[in-house]
Coordinates of C-alpha atoms in Angstrom, one line a residue:
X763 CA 0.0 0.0 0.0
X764 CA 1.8 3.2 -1.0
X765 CA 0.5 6.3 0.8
X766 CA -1.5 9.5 -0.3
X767 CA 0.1 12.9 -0.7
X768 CA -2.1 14.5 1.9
X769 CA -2.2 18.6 1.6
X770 CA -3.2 21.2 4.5
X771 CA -7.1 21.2 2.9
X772 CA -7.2 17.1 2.3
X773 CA -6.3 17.3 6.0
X774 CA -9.2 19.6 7.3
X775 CA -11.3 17.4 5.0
X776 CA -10.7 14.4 6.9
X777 CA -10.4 16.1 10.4
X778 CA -14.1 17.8 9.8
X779 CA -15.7 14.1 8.5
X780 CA -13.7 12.2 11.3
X781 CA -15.9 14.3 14.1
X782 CA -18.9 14.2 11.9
X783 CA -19.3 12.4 8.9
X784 CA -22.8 13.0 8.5
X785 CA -22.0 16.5 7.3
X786 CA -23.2 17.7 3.9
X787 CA -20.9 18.3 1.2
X788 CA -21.7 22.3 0.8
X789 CA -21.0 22.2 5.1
X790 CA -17.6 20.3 5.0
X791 CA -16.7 23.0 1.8
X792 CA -17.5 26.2 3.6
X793 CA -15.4 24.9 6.8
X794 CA -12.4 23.9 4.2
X795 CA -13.3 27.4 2.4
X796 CA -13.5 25.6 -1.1
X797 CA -16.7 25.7 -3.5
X798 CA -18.6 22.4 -3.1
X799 CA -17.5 20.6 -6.6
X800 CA -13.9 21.0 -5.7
X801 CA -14.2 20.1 -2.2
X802 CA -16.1 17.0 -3.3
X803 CA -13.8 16.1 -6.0
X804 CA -11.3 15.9 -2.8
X805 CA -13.4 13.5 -1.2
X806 CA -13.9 11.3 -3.9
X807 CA -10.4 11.2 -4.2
X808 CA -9.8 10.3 -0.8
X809 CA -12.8 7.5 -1.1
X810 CA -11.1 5.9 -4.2
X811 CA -7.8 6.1 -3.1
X812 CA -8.9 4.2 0.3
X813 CA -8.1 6.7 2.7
X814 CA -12.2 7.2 3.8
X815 CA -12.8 3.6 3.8
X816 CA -16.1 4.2 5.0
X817 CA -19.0 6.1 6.4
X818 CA -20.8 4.4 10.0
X819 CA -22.4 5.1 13.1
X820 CA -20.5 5.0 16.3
X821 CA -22.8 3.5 19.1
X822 CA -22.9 3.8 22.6
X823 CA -22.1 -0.5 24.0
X824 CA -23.9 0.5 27.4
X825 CA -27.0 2.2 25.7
X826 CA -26.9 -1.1 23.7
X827 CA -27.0 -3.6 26.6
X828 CA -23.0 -4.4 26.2
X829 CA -21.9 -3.0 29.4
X830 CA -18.6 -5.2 29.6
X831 CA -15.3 -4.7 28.1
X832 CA -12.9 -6.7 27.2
X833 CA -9.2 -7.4 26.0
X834 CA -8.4 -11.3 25.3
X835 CA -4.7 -12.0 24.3
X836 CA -4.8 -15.2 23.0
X837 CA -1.5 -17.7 22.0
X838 CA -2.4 -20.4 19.6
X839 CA -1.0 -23.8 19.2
X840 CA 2.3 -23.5 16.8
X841 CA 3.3 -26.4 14.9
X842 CA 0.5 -28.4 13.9
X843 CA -2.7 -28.0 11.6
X844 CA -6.0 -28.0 12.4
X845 CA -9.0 -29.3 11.0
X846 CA -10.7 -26.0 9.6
X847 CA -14.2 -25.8 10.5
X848 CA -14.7 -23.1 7.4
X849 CA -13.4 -25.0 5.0
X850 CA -14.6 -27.5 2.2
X851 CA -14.7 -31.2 2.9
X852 CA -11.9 -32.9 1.1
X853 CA -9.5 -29.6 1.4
X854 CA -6.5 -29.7 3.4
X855 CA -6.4 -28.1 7.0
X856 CA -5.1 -24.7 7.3
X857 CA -2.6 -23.3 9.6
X858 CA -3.8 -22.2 13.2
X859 CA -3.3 -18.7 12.4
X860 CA -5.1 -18.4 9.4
X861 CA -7.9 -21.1 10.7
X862 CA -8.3 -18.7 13.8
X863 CA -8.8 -15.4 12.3
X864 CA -11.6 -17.1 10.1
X865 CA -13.2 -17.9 12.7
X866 CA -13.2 -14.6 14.9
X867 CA -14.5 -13.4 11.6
X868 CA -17.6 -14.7 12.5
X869 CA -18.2 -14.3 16.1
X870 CA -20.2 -10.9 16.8
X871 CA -18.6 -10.3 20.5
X872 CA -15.2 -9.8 19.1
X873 CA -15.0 -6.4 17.5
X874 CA -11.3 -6.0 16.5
X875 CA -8.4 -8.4 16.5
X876 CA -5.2 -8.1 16.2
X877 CA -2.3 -10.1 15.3
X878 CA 0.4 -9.2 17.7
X879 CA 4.0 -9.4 18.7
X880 CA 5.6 -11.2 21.4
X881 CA 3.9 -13.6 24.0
X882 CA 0.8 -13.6 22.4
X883 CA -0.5 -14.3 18.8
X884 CA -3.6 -12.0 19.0
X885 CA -5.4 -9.3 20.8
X886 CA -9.0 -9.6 21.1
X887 CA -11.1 -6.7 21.8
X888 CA -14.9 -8.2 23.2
X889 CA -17.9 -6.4 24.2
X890 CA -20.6 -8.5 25.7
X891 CA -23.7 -8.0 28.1
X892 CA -22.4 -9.2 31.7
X893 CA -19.4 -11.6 33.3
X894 CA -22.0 -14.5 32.2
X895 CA -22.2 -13.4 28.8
X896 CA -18.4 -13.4 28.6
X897 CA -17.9 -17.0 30.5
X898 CA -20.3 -18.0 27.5
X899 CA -18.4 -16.4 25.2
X900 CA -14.8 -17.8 26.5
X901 CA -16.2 -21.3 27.6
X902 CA -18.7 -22.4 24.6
X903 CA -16.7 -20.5 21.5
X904 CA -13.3 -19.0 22.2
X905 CA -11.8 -22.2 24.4
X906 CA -13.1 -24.6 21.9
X907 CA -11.1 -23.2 19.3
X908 CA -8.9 -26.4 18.5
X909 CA -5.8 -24.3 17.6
X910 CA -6.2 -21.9 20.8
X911 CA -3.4 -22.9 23.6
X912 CA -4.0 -20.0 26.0
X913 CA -6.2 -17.0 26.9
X914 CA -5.6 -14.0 29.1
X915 CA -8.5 -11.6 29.8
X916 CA -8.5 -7.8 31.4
X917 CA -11.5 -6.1 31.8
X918 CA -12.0 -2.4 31.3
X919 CA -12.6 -0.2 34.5
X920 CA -13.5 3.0 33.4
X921 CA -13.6 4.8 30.1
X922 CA -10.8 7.0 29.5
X923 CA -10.2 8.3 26.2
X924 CA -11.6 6.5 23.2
X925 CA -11.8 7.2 19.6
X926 CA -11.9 6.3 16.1
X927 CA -10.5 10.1 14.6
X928 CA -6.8 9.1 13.2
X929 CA -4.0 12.3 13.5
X930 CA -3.5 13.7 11.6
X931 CA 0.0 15.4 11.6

């Protein structure tokens, strides 16, 4: 991936839809002081080029019943192969690594993972309702993972800082 030139307006751009991408194209052109077809010749740029790589809404996981967070490092068994439970019948098994990120793939608690450097081969991060919530989560899904050799779990406390707004230096 190479990366985008980035100039002081492309920059503004991205800071104004970061805090509210909701904003209409004549809005985010006024703040940027461009006209709107220029400014939005600037986003489309941006769009194609992958730097916006897309628009959502940002929800509040306590307003939404998921009132528990959590960060799972997870190390995975090395050497051997697994059966994959994603893939065809009569295909070979996959590595542990690539057989466990297909499956966090598809399980809606996780909501970012990470493949990581030293102790650990991954970083979970898990929202779920409630400690019995999790216990399912850990105990029915994430422990019966046949390439998954160890789990550790730390809960959040309290909410510092969080954010999804990139700098942009």
């Amino acid at each position: 991936m190479s990366k985008i030139e980035l100039d002081k307006t492309d920059r503004k751009i991205l800071e104004i839809l970061q805090s509210d991408g909701r904003l209409s194209n004549q809005d985010v052109a006024e703040r940027v002081n461009l006209s709107p077809s220029p400014c939005l010749r600037r986003i489309k740029r941006l769009e194609e080029a992958g730097v916006i790589r897309q628009y959502v809404a940002l929800l509040d996981s306590d307003k939404i019943g998921l009132g528990l967070l959590a960060y799972v490092n997870v190390r995975l068994e090395k050497h051997s192969e697994v059966a994959s439970t994603t893939r065809q019948p009569g295909l070979p098994a996959t590595s542990p690594r690539n057989d466990f990120a297909v499956s966090v793939g598809t399980w809606p608690e996780v909501v970012a993972c990470y493949a990581m450097t030293g102790e650990m081969d991954f970083l979970l991060r898990v929202h779920v309702e409630d400690m019995d919530h999790f216990s399912r989560f850990m105990m029915g899904t994430l422990l019966k993972h046949p390439a998954v050799l160890d789990v550790k779990s730390s809960f959040a406390l309290q909410r510092i800082k969080e954010t999804t707004a990139m700098p942009l230096v």
